[in-house]
Every structure is written in structure tokens, then in C-alpha cells.
Coordinates of C-alpha atoms and ligand atoms in Angstrom, one line a residue:
M41 CA 83.0 65.2 155.3
T42 CA 80.7 67.2 153.1
T43 CA 83.2 70.0 153.0
L44 CA 86.0 67.6 152.0
R45 CA 83.8 66.3 149.2
G46 CA 83.1 69.8 148.0
V47 CA 86.8 70.5 148.0
V48 CA 87.6 67.4 145.9
V49 CA 84.8 68.3 143.4
L50 CA 86.1 71.8 143.1
V51 CA 89.6 70.7 142.6
L52 CA 88.5 68.2 139.9
A53 CA 86.5 70.9 138.2
V54 CA 89.6 73.1 138.1
A55 CA 91.6 70.1 136.8
A56 CA 89.0 69.5 134.1
A57 CA 89.2 73.1 133.0
A58 CA 93.0 72.9 132.9
C59 CA 92.7 69.8 130.7
V60 CA 90.7 71.7 128.1
E61 CA 93.1 74.6 128.3
A62 CA 96.1 72.2 128.0
A63 CA 94.6 70.7 124.8
Q64 CA 94.1 74.1 123.3
A65 CA 97.6 75.1 124.2
E66 CA 98.9 71.9 122.5
A67 CA 97.3 73.0 119.2
T68 CA 98.8 76.5 119.4
L69 CA 102.2 75.0 120.3
A70 CA 102.1 72.7 117.3
E71 CA 101.3 75.7 115.1
E72 CA 104.1 77.7 116.8
K73 CA 106.6 74.9 116.1
A74 CA 105.6 74.8 112.5
N75 CA 106.0 78.5 112.3
L76 CA 109.5 78.3 113.8
R77 CA 110.5 75.5 111.4
A78 CA 109.3 77.5 108.4
M79 CA 111.0 80.6 109.7
N80 CA 114.7 81.1 109.5
L81 CA 115.1 84.0 111.9
V82 CA 117.0 87.0 110.8
A83 CA 118.2 88.6 114.0
E84 CA 118.8 92.1 112.7
T85 CA 115.3 92.6 111.4
T86 CA 112.0 92.5 113.1
Q87 CA 110.4 90.5 110.3
A88 CA 110.8 86.8 110.3
R89 CA 111.4 85.1 106.9
D90 CA 107.9 83.7 106.9
G91 CA 106.7 87.3 106.9
R92 CA 105.6 87.2 110.5
M93 CA 106.3 90.5 112.2
L94 CA 108.2 90.3 115.4
S95 CA 109.0 93.0 117.8
W96 CA 112.6 93.6 118.5
D97 CA 112.3 91.9 121.9
E98 CA 110.4 88.9 120.5
A99 CA 113.2 88.4 117.9
C100 CA 115.7 88.3 120.7
Y101 CA 113.6 85.9 122.8
E102 CA 113.4 83.6 119.8
T103 CA 117.1 83.7 119.3
L104 CA 117.6 82.8 123.0
K105 CA 115.0 80.1 122.8
T106 CA 115.8 78.4 119.5
R107 CA 119.4 79.1 118.6
T108 CA 121.3 78.5 121.9
S109 CA 122.6 75.3 123.2
C110 CA 124.0 74.5 126.7
E111 CA 126.9 72.1 126.4
N112 CA 127.4 71.2 130.1
L113 CA 123.9 70.7 131.5
D114 CA 124.8 67.3 132.9
E115 CA 127.6 68.8 134.9
V116 CA 125.2 71.5 136.2
L117 CA 122.6 68.9 137.2
S118 CA 125.2 66.8 139.0
A119 CA 126.3 69.8 141.0
V120 CA 122.7 70.2 142.3
D121 CA 122.2 66.4 142.7
F122 CA 119.5 66.3 140.1
T123 CA 121.0 63.9 137.5
S124 CA 118.3 61.2 138.0
Y125 CA 115.5 63.8 137.7
E126 CA 113.1 61.5 136.0
T127 CA 112.8 59.2 139.0
V128 CA 114.2 60.9 142.1
D129 CA 112.1 63.5 143.9
P130 CA 114.5 65.9 145.6
Y131 CA 112.0 66.9 148.3
P132 CA 112.6 65.2 151.7
E133 CA 109.6 63.5 153.4
E134 CA 109.8 65.6 156.5
Q135 CA 109.9 69.3 157.0
G136 CA 112.8 70.7 159.0
Y137 CA 115.5 70.4 156.3
V138 CA 118.5 72.6 155.7
T139 CA 119.3 73.6 152.0
E140 CA 122.7 74.8 151.1
I141 CA 122.6 77.7 148.5
D142 CA 125.9 79.5 148.3
E143 CA 124.8 83.0 147.7
T144 CA 128.4 84.2 147.3
Q145 CA 128.5 82.5 143.8
N146 CA 126.6 83.4 140.7
C147 CA 125.7 81.7 137.5
Y148 CA 127.5 82.8 134.3
V149 CA 127.2 81.9 130.6
E150 CA 130.5 81.4 128.8
F151 CA 130.2 81.2 125.0
V152 CA 132.1 78.4 123.2
N153 CA 131.7 79.9 119.7
P154 CA 131.1 83.6 120.5
E155 CA 131.3 84.5 116.8
A156 CA 128.0 82.6 116.2
R157 CA 126.2 85.4 118.0
E158 CA 126.7 87.5 114.8
S159 CA 125.3 84.8 112.5
D160 CA 121.6 84.3 111.5
T161 CA 121.6 80.6 111.6
E162 CA 124.5 79.1 113.5
T163 CA 123.8 77.5 116.9
I164 CA 125.2 79.5 119.7
R165 CA 127.0 77.1 122.1
Y166 CA 127.8 77.9 125.7
N167 CA 128.6 76.5 129.2
L168 CA 127.0 77.5 132.4
L169 CA 129.5 78.3 135.1
T170 CA 129.0 78.7 138.9
L171 CA 131.7 81.3 139.9
S172 CA 132.3 84.0 142.4
P173 CA 132.3 87.5 140.9
S174 CA 136.1 87.8 141.1
E175 CA 136.6 84.4 139.4
A176 CA 134.2 85.5 136.7
T177 CA 136.2 88.7 136.1
S178 CA 139.5 86.9 135.9
Q179 CA 138.0 84.3 133.5
N180 CA 136.6 87.0 131.2
T181 CA 139.9 87.8 129.4
S182 CA 138.3 87.2 126.0
G183 CA 135.0 89.0 126.9
T184 CA 132.8 85.9 126.6
V185 CA 131.6 85.4 130.2
Y186 CA 128.2 87.0 131.1
L187 CA 126.3 87.0 134.4
T188 CA 122.9 85.4 133.8
H189 CA 121.6 85.2 137.4
V190 CA 122.8 85.5 141.0
T191 CA 123.2 82.3 143.0
P192 CA 124.6 79.1 141.6
C193 CA 123.4 77.5 138.3
G194 CA 120.8 74.8 138.2
A195 CA 118.3 73.0 136.0
C196 CA 116.5 76.1 134.8
S197 CA 119.5 78.3 134.2
T198 CA 119.7 77.8 130.5
L199 CA 119.1 80.6 128.0
E200 CA 116.0 78.8 126.7
D201 CA 114.4 79.1 130.1
L202 CA 115.6 82.7 130.4
A203 CA 113.7 83.4 127.1
L204 CA 110.5 82.0 128.7
Y205 CA 110.9 84.1 131.9
L206 CA 111.5 87.3 129.8
N207 CA 108.7 86.6 127.4
V208 CA 105.9 85.5 129.8
T209 CA 105.4 88.0 132.5
D210 CA 102.9 85.9 134.5
L211 CA 103.9 82.3 134.9
T212 CA 102.0 81.9 138.2
S213 CA 98.6 81.4 136.6
P214 CA 99.5 78.9 133.9
V215 CA 101.7 76.9 136.3
R216 CA 98.8 76.9 138.9
Q217 CA 96.6 75.4 136.2
C218 CA 99.2 72.7 135.5
A219 CA 99.5 72.0 139.2
A220 CA 95.7 71.3 139.4
L221 CA 96.4 68.3 137.2
H222 CA 98.2 66.6 140.2
V223 CA 94.8 65.6 141.6
L224 CA 94.5 63.1 138.8
G225 CA 97.1 61.2 140.9
I226 CA 94.2 60.0 143.0
I227 CA 93.3 57.8 139.9
S228 CA 96.7 57.3 138.4
P229 CA 100.0 58.9 139.6
E230 CA 101.7 58.0 136.3
R231 CA 99.0 59.6 134.3
A232 CA 99.0 62.7 136.5
K233 CA 102.8 63.0 136.1
T234 CA 102.5 62.8 132.3
M235 CA 99.7 65.4 132.2
V236 CA 101.5 67.9 134.5
L237 CA 104.8 67.5 132.6
N238 CA 103.0 68.0 129.2
C239 CA 101.1 71.0 130.6
L240 CA 104.4 72.6 131.7
E241 CA 105.9 71.9 128.3
N242 CA 102.9 73.7 126.7
V243 CA 103.5 76.7 129.0
G244 CA 107.0 76.9 127.4
F245 CA 109.4 75.0 129.7
T246 CA 111.6 73.4 127.0
Q247 CA 114.3 71.8 129.2
P248 CA 113.1 68.4 130.6
S249 CA 115.1 68.8 133.9
C250 CA 113.6 72.3 134.4
R251 CA 110.1 70.9 133.8
Y252 CA 110.8 68.1 136.3
I253 CA 111.8 70.5 139.1
W254 CA 108.6 72.5 138.5
Y255 CA 106.7 69.2 138.6
Y256 CA 108.2 68.2 142.0
N257 CA 107.8 71.7 143.3
T258 CA 104.1 71.9 142.5
R259 CA 103.5 68.4 143.8
S260 CA 105.3 69.3 147.1
T261 CA 103.2 72.5 147.4
L262 CA 100.0 70.5 146.8
N263 CA 101.0 67.9 149.5
E264 CA 102.0 70.5 152.0
C265 CA 99.7 73.5 151.3
A266 CA 96.6 72.2 149.4
S267 CA 93.9 73.4 151.8
V268 CA 95.5 76.8 152.5
C269 CA 96.1 77.4 148.8
L270 CA 92.5 76.5 147.9
A271 CA 91.3 78.9 150.6
Y272 CA 93.6 81.7 149.3
S273 CA 93.3 80.9 145.6
S274 CA 91.8 84.3 144.9
A275 CA 93.8 86.3 147.4
P276 CA 96.3 89.0 146.1
N277 CA 99.9 87.7 146.1
N278 CA 101.0 90.5 148.4
D279 CA 98.7 90.9 151.4
P280 CA 100.1 93.7 153.6
V281 CA 98.2 93.0 156.9
K282 CA 97.8 89.7 158.7
N283 CA 94.3 89.1 159.9
F284 CA 93.8 87.0 163.0
Y285 CA 92.7 84.0 161.0
D286 CA 95.7 84.1 158.6
V287 CA 98.6 81.8 159.3
N288 CA 102.2 83.1 158.9
Y289 CA 103.7 80.0 157.5
C290 CA 106.9 81.9 156.9
A291 CA 107.5 83.0 160.5
P292 CA 110.0 80.8 162.3
Y293 CA 108.5 77.6 163.8
R294 CA 107.8 77.8 167.6
A295 CA 106.4 74.7 169.3
F296 CA 103.8 76.7 171.3
W297 CA 103.5 80.1 169.6
N298 CA 103.7 79.2 166.0
P299 CA 103.4 75.5 165.5
L300 CA 102.6 76.0 161.7
G301 CA 105.6 78.2 161.2
C302 CA 108.6 77.6 159.0
K303 CA 110.8 74.7 160.0
N304 CA 113.1 74.8 157.0
K305 CA 116.4 76.7 156.8
I306 CA 118.8 77.8 154.1
Q307 CA 122.5 78.0 154.6
R308 CA 123.4 80.9 152.4
A309 CA 127.2 80.8 152.6
P310 CA 129.6 77.9 153.3
D311 CA 130.6 79.3 156.7
A312 CA 127.3 80.8 157.7
S313 CA 124.8 79.2 160.1
P314 CA 121.5 78.2 158.6
D315 CA 118.8 80.8 158.6
N316 CA 115.0 80.8 158.2
A317 CA 114.1 79.7 154.7
C318 CA 111.9 82.8 154.4
K319 CA 112.9 86.4 154.6
D320 CA 111.3 88.6 157.3
F321 CA 109.5 90.8 154.8
Q322 CA 107.6 87.8 153.5
Y323 CA 105.6 87.4 156.7
E324 CA 105.9 90.7 158.6
N325 CA 103.2 93.3 158.0
G326 CA 104.1 95.6 155.1
E327 CA 103.7 95.8 151.3
Y328 CA 105.8 92.7 150.7
R329 CA 104.0 90.3 153.0
L330 CA 102.9 87.2 151.1
N331 CA 99.4 85.7 151.5
S332 CA 99.3 82.5 153.5
C333 CA 99.4 80.2 150.5
L334 CA 102.5 81.8 149.0
Q335 CA 104.1 81.8 152.5
C336 CA 103.4 78.0 152.8
D337 CA 104.9 77.5 149.3
E338 CA 107.9 79.7 150.0
C339 CA 108.9 77.9 153.2
R340 CA 108.0 74.3 152.4
S341 CA 108.8 74.0 148.7
G342 CA 110.9 77.1 148.0
P343 CA 114.3 76.2 149.3
I344 CA 114.7 73.0 147.3
F345 CA 113.2 74.6 144.2
Q346 CA 115.7 77.5 144.4
K347 CA 118.6 75.2 144.9
V348 CA 117.7 72.7 142.1
A349 CA 116.3 75.2 139.6
G350 CA 119.0 77.8 140.0
R351 CA 117.3 80.4 137.9
T352 CA 114.3 82.2 139.4
R353 CA 112.8 85.4 138.1
R354 CA 114.1 87.4 141.1
D355 CA 117.6 86.0 140.8
S356 CA 117.5 86.9 137.1
G357 CA 116.4 90.5 137.8
I358 CA 113.1 90.0 136.0
A359 CA 110.0 91.6 137.5
S360 CA 107.3 89.1 138.7
Q361 CA 103.7 89.3 139.9
I362 CA 105.0 89.1 143.5
A363 CA 106.5 92.4 144.8
R364 CA 109.8 92.1 146.9
P365 CA 112.2 94.8 148.1
D366 CA 115.5 92.9 147.4
S367 CA 115.5 93.1 143.6
V368 CA 118.7 92.5 141.6
E369 CA 119.5 94.2 138.3
I370 CA 120.9 92.2 135.5
D371 CA 121.5 93.3 131.9
H372 CA 120.6 90.4 129.7
D373 CA 122.7 91.6 126.8
Y374 CA 124.8 88.7 125.8
G375 CA 126.3 90.5 122.8
F376 CA 123.8 89.0 120.3
A377 CA 122.9 90.9 117.2
C378 CA 119.8 91.9 119.1
A379 CA 119.8 92.8 122.8
V380 CA 117.1 92.1 125.4
Ligands
NAG67 C1 106.3 84.7 123.6 O1 105.0 84.6 124.1 C2 104.0 84.7 123.1 C3 102.6 84.7 123.8 O2 102.5 83.8 124.8 C4 104.2 83.4 122.2 O3 103.2 83.4 121.2 C5 105.6 83.4 121.6 O4 105.8 82.2 120.9 C6 106.6 83.5 122.7 N1 107.9 83.6 122.2 C7 109.0 82.9 122.6 C8 110.3 83.2 121.9 O5 108.9 82.1 123.5
NAG68 C1 132.9 90.1 130.1 O1 133.3 91.0 129.0 C2 132.2 91.4 128.2 C3 132.7 92.2 127.0 O2 133.5 93.2 127.4 C4 131.2 92.2 129.1 O3 130.1 92.7 128.3 C5 130.7 91.3 130.2 O4 129.9 92.1 131.1 C6 131.9 90.8 131.0 N1 131.5 89.9 132.0 C7 131.7 90.0 133.3 C8 131.3 88.9 134.2 O5 132.3 90.9 133.8

């Protein structure tokens, strides 16, 4: 009982710290927005019109973030069953679910007005298409189709969210701070929801549907993994050797031998049989083994997140704070006047 109270007090303290940080982030975001309005970005130069000096990369991130517009997001959301994202939590009540993610298909950007990429001011419009590599090649007759991540498109596949993933190398820590706000749900679930969503917006998630899948994902992880994640909050992400007291949440569930193991599966191709939601290297001893909190998150929240979000760092070929052996390489050069 005392321990439980200690945990609640600790979590509330983390949440309070996150509130202060969120308020500070809000101020900087407002300033940032004012800057962006004042600035009419010139893509060819590294100096914005307001005089702010931007590195070449930053100029490109700003172009991706502020000048691109996805025209078919509704269609994309409907393909991953996430149209009613404001009210419908995609996570099932019970563990032991199978998520279909067709890994033979990828997510492509097709520009509607490709010439706008040369302009300084015009909005660059595009559609997100889930295609097999050969379909993408045959649809690319005018050279306007670009791979943006492997696996099908979802709520976070837009170029705005790509800009965030490219620009912010460590999203884990700020997202963890936002996740701490879920504890306010003890007092008021609606208030907690608003706080978490606002916090994610301050981190830089501009698309509402992408913010929502992060919201449901962090809530699911808190429901499923709160105590292990508190216990491992300062553990390194990759933890090569399992100690006797560690739990391998990613190893397949076995009623007697591994009752806390992973019950969820992913069907990775239409004709494949469902497979453990985690990859072997995520729990077997070795440099890519995850700590127990990340294993719990990977198995219990990961599959639905990957399906609905579509874009992840790994699938976009962007390095993350979590080492893995199966990296993909993607050249995020969409033919803009600047290239990232
Ligand atoms: C990139 O990140 C920096 C630092 O967090 C931020 O100030 C800047 O606005 C971000 N740029 C874009 C395009 O998101
Ligand atoms: C489509 O053509 C453009 C221009 O040649 C090229 O840069 C791009 O990689 C091609 N996309 C695909 C999917 O092959």
C-alpha cells in the first residue's frame, strides 16, 4: 500500500513537471508560429526573409512542414479504420489480437502539382498511395511518385510528420513527458485527454489524427506497462543481457514458462500466418535487446500503433534512440529546391 502511494506520488510529480514544461513549450510554439507567419521562406537560401538564419536542412524541414498539403488523408485514415479517431480507441480490450500489416506494400507520395516544388510560396499538394514496389514503378511515368516509408500509409505518413521525425532526433523523452499527463485521468479523463493532446501538439505533431494515435498508444502503454515502465524509467533503451529479475515481454507467451510473454501477433503478408508481434532480436540477448519496458510497449501497444500510424522512424529510414539491425534506407529527396 505504501509502495503504491509512493508510485502515485512519484507519477504525479512527473506529471506536474511535465505541465510546467508543456506551458513553456506553448510559449515557444507561439513565438515559433509568429516567426513562421512573418517569414516567407525562400527555399534556395539559408536565410529566411525575417533574417533568421536557417541551416540547409532546417530550410527543407520547414518546407516539408509548412508548405505541403496531403489531399487524401481521409482515404488513408479509412484504409486503417481510423476515421472516427476523436472518439474510437483502436486498441482492443484484451491482449491476444492479430494485426494485419501488409509488408509487401509501401507508402508513396504522388505530387498533384509537382511544379510547385520549384516555387517559394506555392502549396505543394500530394496524395499518399499504398502500393507494391512494382505498382509504384509503373505509376511513375511522369516522375512524380516517391517512396516515403516502407509498409502501408497511415495517420502519421504525411510530410509534416516526416519533417518532425527528421528534425527532432529524440522524440522518446518529450513523448514520455506527455504520457505522464495521462495520470490526470484519475481526476478527469477528459482533462487528461486535452492535456496529452496539447502536449503532443507542442512536441510538434501537427496532424490531429497522428496526435490521436500517439495519444491512444501512450494510454495503452500506461494501462498495460505502467509499473514495469516506472521501474525501468532510467534503464538504457537497449539492454543486451537479461538479468534473472527482468521479464522478456517480447518472448512468445507460454502458459507455464512465460505467462507474461507476448500474446499479440502480426500478419505481415496477406497469405502469411500470423507471427509474434516482436522480432527475436528484441528479447534475445544481444546488442539489440530492449529493456523490459520497451518490450512491453513493443508487444502490447506496438502492432496497432504501427498499423494505424503507418510512418515510424524505422520504416522511414531515420535513425532513432533505439538500435535495431533491420534498418531500411530511404532517400527523402522529393525533388524540392532543397533536399533533405
Ligand atoms: C526543428 O527543431 C527545432 C528545435 O527543436 C525547432 O526550433 C524548429 O522549429 C524545428 N523546425 C521544424 C521545421 O520543425
Ligand atoms: C520516380 O521518378 C523520380 C524522377 O525520376 C525518381 O526520383 C523517383 O525515385 C521515382 N520513384 C520511384 C518510386 O521509383
